[in-house]
Coordinates of C-alpha atoms and ligand atoms in Angstrom, one line a residue:
E17 CA 66.3 78.1 87.6
P18 CA 67.9 78.4 91.0
P19 CA 67.5 75.4 93.2
S20 CA 64.0 75.7 94.8
W21 CA 64.4 75.6 98.4
V22 CA 63.2 72.5 100.1
A23 CA 59.6 73.8 100.9
D24 CA 59.2 71.9 104.3
S25 CA 62.2 73.8 105.8
L26 CA 60.4 77.3 105.1
P27 CA 58.7 77.3 108.6
S28 CA 62.1 77.2 110.2
L29 CA 63.1 80.6 108.5
S30 CA 62.5 82.5 111.9
V31 CA 63.9 86.0 112.2
E32 CA 64.6 87.2 115.7
S33 CA 62.9 90.6 114.8
E34 CA 62.9 92.2 118.3
N35 CA 66.4 91.5 118.7
L36 CA 67.2 93.0 115.3
Q37 CA 65.4 96.2 116.1
K38 CA 67.3 96.5 119.4
Q39 CA 70.5 96.2 117.5
I40 CA 69.3 98.9 114.9
D41 CA 68.6 101.1 117.9
E42 CA 71.9 100.4 119.6
L43 CA 73.9 101.0 116.4
A44 CA 72.1 104.2 116.0
S45 CA 73.4 105.2 119.4
F46 CA 76.9 105.6 118.0
S47 CA 76.3 109.0 116.5
D48 CA 77.9 112.5 116.6
T49 CA 74.3 114.2 116.6
P50 CA 71.5 113.7 119.0
A51 CA 68.7 111.1 118.4
P52 CA 66.7 110.7 116.4
S53 CA 69.3 111.9 113.9
V54 CA 72.3 109.8 113.2
T55 CA 75.7 111.1 112.0
R56 CA 78.4 108.6 111.7
V57 CA 81.3 109.7 109.5
L58 CA 84.3 107.5 108.2
Y59 CA 87.2 106.8 110.7
T60 CA 85.6 108.9 113.4
D61 CA 85.4 107.7 117.0
K62 CA 81.8 106.8 116.5
D63 CA 82.5 104.9 113.2
V64 CA 85.1 102.8 115.0
M65 CA 82.8 102.1 117.8
A66 CA 80.2 101.0 115.4
R67 CA 82.7 98.8 113.6
R68 CA 83.5 97.1 116.9
Y69 CA 79.8 96.5 117.6
V70 CA 79.2 94.9 114.2
K71 CA 82.3 92.8 114.3
N72 CA 81.2 91.4 117.7
L73 CA 77.8 90.5 116.1
M74 CA 79.7 88.8 113.4
G75 CA 81.7 86.9 115.8
L76 CA 78.5 85.8 117.7
A77 CA 77.0 84.6 114.4
G78 CA 80.0 82.2 114.0
L79 CA 81.6 84.1 111.1
S80 CA 85.3 84.5 110.8
V81 CA 86.1 88.2 110.6
R82 CA 88.8 90.0 108.8
E83 CA 89.2 93.7 107.5
D84 CA 91.2 94.9 104.6
A85 CA 93.5 97.9 104.3
V86 CA 90.9 100.6 104.3
G87 CA 88.5 98.9 106.8
N88 CA 86.1 97.1 104.5
I89 CA 84.9 94.3 106.9
F90 CA 84.4 90.6 106.0
G91 CA 82.5 88.0 107.9
R92 CA 82.7 84.5 106.4
W93 CA 80.7 81.3 106.8
D94 CA 82.7 78.6 105.2
G95 CA 80.6 76.4 102.9
L96 CA 80.9 72.7 102.2
E97 CA 83.0 73.6 99.0
P98 CA 84.9 76.5 100.4
E99 CA 87.2 76.7 97.3
L100 CA 84.3 77.8 95.2
P101 CA 83.6 81.6 94.7
A102 CA 81.6 82.7 97.5
I103 CA 78.3 84.4 97.5
A104 CA 78.4 87.7 99.3
T105 CA 76.0 90.2 100.9
G106 CA 76.4 93.4 102.8
S107 CA 75.9 97.1 102.9
H108 CA 77.3 100.2 104.8
M109 CA 77.0 101.7 108.2
D110 CA 78.3 105.2 107.8
A111 CA 75.7 107.9 108.0
I112 CA 75.7 111.4 106.5
P113 CA 75.1 114.3 108.9
Y114 CA 71.7 114.4 110.5
S115 CA 70.4 111.3 108.8
G116 CA 68.4 108.2 109.8
K117 CA 69.2 104.9 111.4
Y118 CA 68.1 102.4 108.6
D119 CA 70.1 103.5 105.4
G120 CA 72.8 100.8 104.9
V121 CA 72.2 99.5 108.6
V122 CA 69.3 97.2 107.4
G123 CA 71.7 95.6 105.0
V124 CA 74.4 95.0 107.4
L125 CA 72.6 94.0 110.7
G126 CA 69.9 92.2 108.4
A127 CA 72.7 90.2 106.7
I128 CA 74.0 89.0 110.1
E129 CA 70.4 88.0 111.2
A130 CA 70.0 86.2 107.7
I131 CA 73.0 84.2 108.4
N132 CA 71.6 83.4 111.9
V133 CA 68.4 82.4 110.3
L134 CA 69.9 80.0 108.1
R135 CA 72.1 78.5 110.8
R136 CA 69.1 78.1 113.0
S137 CA 67.2 76.3 110.2
G138 CA 70.0 73.8 109.8
F139 CA 71.0 74.9 106.4
K140 CA 74.4 74.1 105.0
P141 CA 75.8 76.4 102.4
K142 CA 77.8 74.9 99.5
R143 CA 79.4 78.1 98.4
S144 CA 80.7 80.0 101.3
L145 CA 78.5 83.0 102.4
E146 CA 80.2 86.2 103.1
I147 CA 79.0 89.5 104.7
I148 CA 80.7 92.6 103.6
V149 CA 80.5 95.9 105.5
F150 CA 81.8 98.6 103.1
T151 CA 83.9 101.4 104.2
S152 CA 82.6 104.9 103.5
E153 CA 79.6 104.4 101.1
E154 CA 78.8 108.0 101.8
P155 CA 80.8 110.8 100.3
T156 CA 80.7 112.9 103.5
R157 CA 84.3 112.9 104.7
F158 CA 86.5 112.6 101.4
G159 CA 83.8 113.8 98.8
I160 CA 83.7 110.4 97.0
G161 CA 80.8 107.9 97.5
C162 CA 81.4 104.1 97.7
L163 CA 85.0 104.7 98.5
G164 CA 85.5 101.0 99.8
S165 CA 83.5 99.2 97.1
R166 CA 85.0 101.4 94.4
L167 CA 88.5 100.3 95.4
M168 CA 87.4 96.7 95.9
S169 CA 86.3 96.9 92.3
G170 CA 89.7 98.0 91.2
S171 CA 89.5 101.7 90.7
K172 CA 93.2 102.9 89.9
A173 CA 91.7 106.4 89.4
L174 CA 90.6 106.4 93.1
L175 CA 93.8 104.8 94.4
K176 CA 95.7 107.7 92.6
A177 CA 93.3 110.3 94.0
L178 CA 93.6 109.1 97.6
E179 CA 97.2 109.9 97.6
T180 CA 96.4 113.6 97.7
T181 CA 93.0 113.6 99.2
V182 CA 92.2 115.6 102.2
D183 CA 89.2 116.1 104.3
S184 CA 87.7 119.6 105.4
Q185 CA 90.2 119.7 108.3
N186 CA 93.0 118.9 105.8
I187 CA 93.6 115.4 107.2
T188 CA 94.9 113.1 104.5
F189 CA 92.9 109.9 103.8
L190 CA 95.9 107.7 104.8
D191 CA 96.3 109.6 108.3
A192 CA 92.6 109.3 108.8
A193 CA 92.6 105.5 108.1
K194 CA 95.8 105.1 110.3
Y195 CA 93.9 106.9 113.1
A196 CA 91.2 104.3 112.9
G197 CA 93.8 101.4 112.9
Y198 CA 93.8 100.8 109.1
A199 CA 96.1 101.3 106.2
Q200 CA 98.7 98.9 107.5
D201 CA 98.9 97.2 104.1
S202 CA 98.9 99.1 100.7
V203 CA 95.6 100.5 99.7
E204 CA 96.0 98.5 96.4
S205 CA 95.8 95.3 98.4
V206 CA 91.9 96.2 98.7
F207 CA 91.4 95.5 95.0
L208 CA 89.4 92.1 94.7
K209 CA 90.9 89.2 92.8
K210 CA 88.8 88.3 89.7
G211 CA 86.0 85.8 90.3
A212 CA 86.3 86.5 94.1
Y213 CA 82.5 86.2 94.3
A214 CA 79.9 84.2 92.4
G215 CA 77.0 86.6 93.4
F216 CA 76.5 89.7 95.5
V217 CA 73.0 90.7 97.1
E218 CA 72.3 94.0 99.0
L219 CA 69.5 94.4 101.3
H220 CA 68.4 98.2 101.5
I221 CA 65.5 100.4 102.4
E222 CA 64.0 101.9 99.0
Q223 CA 64.8 105.4 99.7
G224 CA 61.7 106.3 97.8
P225 CA 58.0 106.1 98.1
I226 CA 56.9 103.5 95.4
L227 CA 56.8 100.2 97.5
E228 CA 54.8 101.9 100.3
E229 CA 52.4 103.8 98.0
E230 CA 51.6 100.5 96.0
G231 CA 51.6 98.3 99.0
V232 CA 54.2 96.0 97.8
S233 CA 56.4 94.2 100.3
I234 CA 59.6 93.7 98.2
G235 CA 61.4 95.5 95.5
I236 CA 63.6 93.6 93.2
V237 CA 66.2 96.1 91.8
T238 CA 66.9 95.7 88.0
A239 CA 69.3 98.7 87.6
I240 CA 71.0 101.3 89.6
A241 CA 71.1 105.0 88.3
A242 CA 74.2 106.6 87.1
P243 CA 75.6 109.0 89.7
A244 CA 78.0 112.0 89.1
S245 CA 79.3 114.8 91.3
I246 CA 81.0 117.9 90.5
T247 CA 83.0 120.5 92.6
V248 CA 83.1 124.3 91.4
D249 CA 85.0 127.3 92.8
F250 CA 84.5 130.9 91.8
E251 CA 86.8 133.7 92.8
G252 CA 86.0 137.4 92.8
S253 CA 87.7 140.4 94.4
G254 CA 85.1 140.6 97.4
G255 CA 85.1 143.9 99.4
H256 CA 82.9 146.0 101.5
A257 CA 79.2 145.3 101.2
G258 CA 78.4 149.0 101.4
A259 CA 81.0 150.8 99.8
V260 CA 81.7 149.0 96.5
L261 CA 79.0 150.3 94.0
M262 CA 77.2 147.4 92.0
P263 CA 79.0 148.0 88.7
N264 CA 82.4 147.6 90.4
R265 CA 81.5 144.2 91.9
N266 CA 82.3 140.6 90.8
D267 CA 80.3 138.7 93.5
A268 CA 81.4 135.0 93.7
G269 CA 78.4 134.2 95.8
L270 CA 75.9 135.4 93.1
A271 CA 77.8 133.4 90.5
A272 CA 77.2 130.3 92.6
A273 CA 73.7 131.1 93.1
E274 CA 73.2 131.5 89.4
L275 CA 75.0 128.2 88.7
A276 CA 72.8 126.4 91.2
L277 CA 69.7 127.6 89.3
A278 CA 71.5 126.7 86.0
V279 CA 71.8 123.1 87.3
E280 CA 68.0 122.9 88.0
K281 CA 67.4 124.4 84.5
H282 CA 69.7 122.0 82.6
V283 CA 68.2 118.9 84.6
L284 CA 64.6 120.0 83.8
E285 CA 65.7 120.6 80.1
S286 CA 66.5 116.9 79.7
G287 CA 62.7 116.0 79.0
S288 CA 63.0 113.0 81.4
I289 CA 61.7 112.7 84.9
D290 CA 64.6 110.4 85.5
T291 CA 67.3 113.2 85.4
V292 CA 67.9 114.8 88.8
G293 CA 70.3 117.3 90.3
T294 CA 71.0 119.4 93.3
V295 CA 73.6 121.6 95.0
G296 CA 73.8 120.0 98.4
I297 CA 77.0 122.1 99.5
L298 CA 77.4 125.8 98.8
Q299 CA 80.0 127.7 100.9
L300 CA 80.9 131.4 100.7
H301 CA 84.0 133.1 101.9
P302 CA 84.6 134.9 104.2
G303 CA 80.9 134.4 105.2
A304 CA 80.3 137.7 106.6
I305 CA 77.1 139.5 105.9
N306 CA 78.7 142.7 105.1
S307 CA 81.4 141.3 103.0
I308 CA 81.0 140.6 99.3
P309 CA 81.8 136.9 98.8
S310 CA 85.2 136.7 97.3
K311 CA 85.1 132.8 97.1
S312 CA 82.3 130.3 96.6
H313 CA 82.5 126.6 96.5
L314 CA 79.6 124.4 95.2
E315 CA 79.2 120.6 95.2
I316 CA 76.7 119.3 92.6
D317 CA 75.1 115.9 92.5
T318 CA 73.3 114.9 89.2
R319 CA 72.0 111.5 88.2
D320 CA 70.0 109.7 85.6
I321 CA 69.2 106.1 84.7
D322 CA 70.3 107.1 81.3
E323 CA 74.1 107.7 81.4
E324 CA 74.3 109.7 78.1
R325 CA 71.5 112.1 79.0
R326 CA 73.3 112.6 82.3
N327 CA 76.5 113.5 80.6
V328 CA 74.8 116.0 78.3
V329 CA 73.5 117.8 81.6
M330 CA 77.0 117.8 82.9
E331 CA 78.4 119.4 79.8
K332 CA 75.5 122.1 79.9
I333 CA 76.6 122.7 83.6
R334 CA 80.2 123.3 82.6
Q335 CA 79.2 125.6 79.8
S336 CA 77.0 127.8 82.2
A337 CA 79.9 127.8 84.6
I338 CA 82.2 129.4 82.0
R339 CA 79.6 131.7 80.8
I340 CA 78.5 133.0 84.4
A341 CA 82.2 133.5 85.2
K342 CA 82.8 135.6 82.1
D343 CA 79.3 137.6 82.6
R344 CA 80.3 138.5 86.1
G345 CA 84.0 138.9 85.8
V346 CA 84.7 136.3 88.3
K347 CA 87.4 133.5 87.9
L348 CA 86.4 129.8 87.4
A349 CA 89.0 128.7 89.8
E350 CA 88.0 125.0 89.7
F351 CA 85.4 122.7 87.8
K352 CA 86.2 119.2 88.8
I353 CA 84.3 116.1 87.9
V354 CA 84.8 114.0 91.1
N355 CA 83.0 110.9 89.8
Q356 CA 80.9 110.2 86.6
D357 CA 79.9 106.6 87.0
P358 CA 77.8 104.3 84.6
P359 CA 74.7 102.7 85.7
A360 CA 74.8 99.2 86.9
L361 CA 72.5 96.3 85.7
S362 CA 71.5 93.5 88.0
D363 CA 72.3 90.0 86.9
E364 CA 69.4 87.9 85.5
S365 CA 70.1 84.8 87.6
V366 CA 70.1 86.8 90.8
I367 CA 67.1 88.5 89.9
R368 CA 65.4 85.0 89.4
A369 CA 66.6 83.9 92.8
M370 CA 65.3 86.9 94.5
E371 CA 61.9 86.5 92.7
S372 CA 61.7 82.9 93.6
A373 CA 62.6 83.6 97.2
S374 CA 59.8 86.3 97.3
K375 CA 57.3 83.8 95.6
D376 CA 58.3 81.0 98.1
L377 CA 57.6 83.4 101.0
K378 CA 54.4 84.6 99.4
L379 CA 55.5 88.2 99.6
S380 CA 54.4 90.6 97.0
H381 CA 57.2 92.0 94.9
K382 CA 57.9 94.2 91.9
L383 CA 60.8 94.8 89.7
M384 CA 62.1 98.4 89.9
I385 CA 65.3 100.7 89.5
S386 CA 67.4 102.2 92.4
R387 CA 67.7 106.0 92.0
A388 CA 70.1 105.9 95.0
Y389 CA 73.6 104.6 94.5
H390 CA 74.9 101.8 96.6
D391 CA 77.9 99.7 97.0
S392 CA 76.1 97.3 94.6
L393 CA 76.9 99.8 92.0
F394 CA 80.5 98.8 92.2
M395 CA 80.2 95.1 93.2
A396 CA 78.4 94.7 89.9
R397 CA 81.7 95.3 88.2
V398 CA 83.3 92.2 89.8
S399 CA 80.3 89.9 90.5
P400 CA 76.7 89.2 89.3
M401 CA 74.7 91.7 91.4
G402 CA 71.2 92.0 92.9
M403 CA 69.4 94.2 95.4
I404 CA 66.4 93.6 97.7
F405 CA 64.4 96.8 98.7
I406 CA 62.0 97.1 101.6
P407 CA 59.5 100.0 101.9
C408 CA 60.3 102.9 104.0
Y409 CA 58.1 105.6 105.5
K410 CA 56.9 108.1 102.7
G411 CA 60.3 107.1 101.0
Y412 CA 62.2 109.3 103.5
S413 CA 65.9 108.9 103.6
H414 CA 69.0 110.8 104.5
K415 CA 66.9 112.6 107.3
P416 CA 65.9 111.7 110.8
E417 CA 62.4 110.7 109.9
E418 CA 63.7 107.5 107.9
Y419 CA 61.8 104.6 109.1
S420 CA 61.0 101.0 108.1
S421 CA 58.7 98.7 110.2
V422 CA 59.9 95.6 112.0
Q423 CA 57.7 93.6 109.7
D424 CA 59.1 95.1 106.4
I425 CA 62.6 94.5 107.8
T426 CA 61.8 90.9 108.8
N427 CA 60.5 90.3 105.3
G428 CA 63.7 91.7 103.7
V429 CA 65.7 89.4 106.0
K430 CA 63.7 86.4 105.1
V431 CA 64.0 87.1 101.3
L432 CA 67.7 87.8 101.7
A433 CA 68.3 84.5 103.7
L434 CA 66.4 82.4 101.1
T435 CA 68.1 84.2 98.2
L436 CA 71.6 83.5 99.6
A437 CA 70.5 79.9 100.3
K438 CA 69.6 79.4 96.8
L439 CA 72.6 81.1 95.2
S440 CA 74.9 79.2 97.5
L441 CA 73.6 75.8 96.3
K442 CA 74.1 76.7 92.6
Ligands
HGY513 O1 73.5 109.3 97.8 C1 73.2 108.0 97.5 O2 72.5 107.7 96.6 C2 73.6 107.1 98.7 O3 72.4 107.0 99.5 N1 74.8 107.3 99.3
MN514 MN1 72.8 107.0 102.0
MN515 MN1 72.7 103.4 101.7
MN516 MN1 73.6 104.3 99.0

């Protein structure tokens, strides 16, 4: 059982909620799209400004701040036994185009406030507490999600891929990192040493409707679904949209459209509500109304809590891409699995710490899975992991209507603070 917090110190867990909301609003202003949307893409000027803003808050919280070669930011509060593996918490603050201001941010600014709450309560950690702001949790710029945490967990495949990865403007990952002031050391130096952390807990909005619908204050995540993404390119001979007769066409755009519907078909065939899939990116070349698409590029996102079932869907999508190319006389120029990750399970002792913190705070709570992926998916490979969810309005996320109330955020910060305290004393 995690050491139960000395009950009489509970009242002193005071969160400066208004200040935290102000910080969330200020951070949202570092955006490449107008409010209420937020767009903050890896290594852009807005990302660099946001990093500076958060590092400053870490400094004000008395944390010692450092960054690794790809810009994962670490803020550390040394414990009484600093040689022991630390307890970490954190999340991301990059935001996909036209998204909201809470995804990731609640787990970054909320973590800094949780440290302030513990300091104000006079708590002294035994194990050091460390906040991590992960670089590029979103796949927006380089097509791979959880870039920073994936590297920290020791992904040699990603290390290799980054040597040739470019963004949509043909800028290499290394050049982009250097532009933002990183990549002075080798990217491999990002790999965490074994046993670097004795636990990792991430506070995040649910990005789903369950907690709000059931009126539950806290979600205790038991598992994170298995994400995968695939990029596909078709090539045809294109031509004049009026002059080429139908039997002589091999329309790369229609091949893409047929494959997108095949993704939906294969997902629905899985027989489980837990299997999901969509085509979030579909580009046609040359993109003129009266020119038959000669190239099409699709990016497919498919997930499931059951890894095997998800892999079956991916194989069916591959078979469909081959069949569609043959039927339509187009070339399947690329079928690339960008990532095909296993699910992650939360650690039992971290789950118990989160449950006992919720009970101490008399907050309703429930065990649940995360259908969104998070940096926790990779931290689980190098440390016992747990996630704390708070409700968000209608489950909205990855769109400007994303919203969590000050009360829900405050609850999340208190559960996080108490969980970190319990884990730090173990
Ligand atoms: O897509 C995801 O699950 C995460 O929010 N980036
Ligand atoms: Mn997200
Ligand atoms: Mn997120
Ligand atoms: Mn996420």
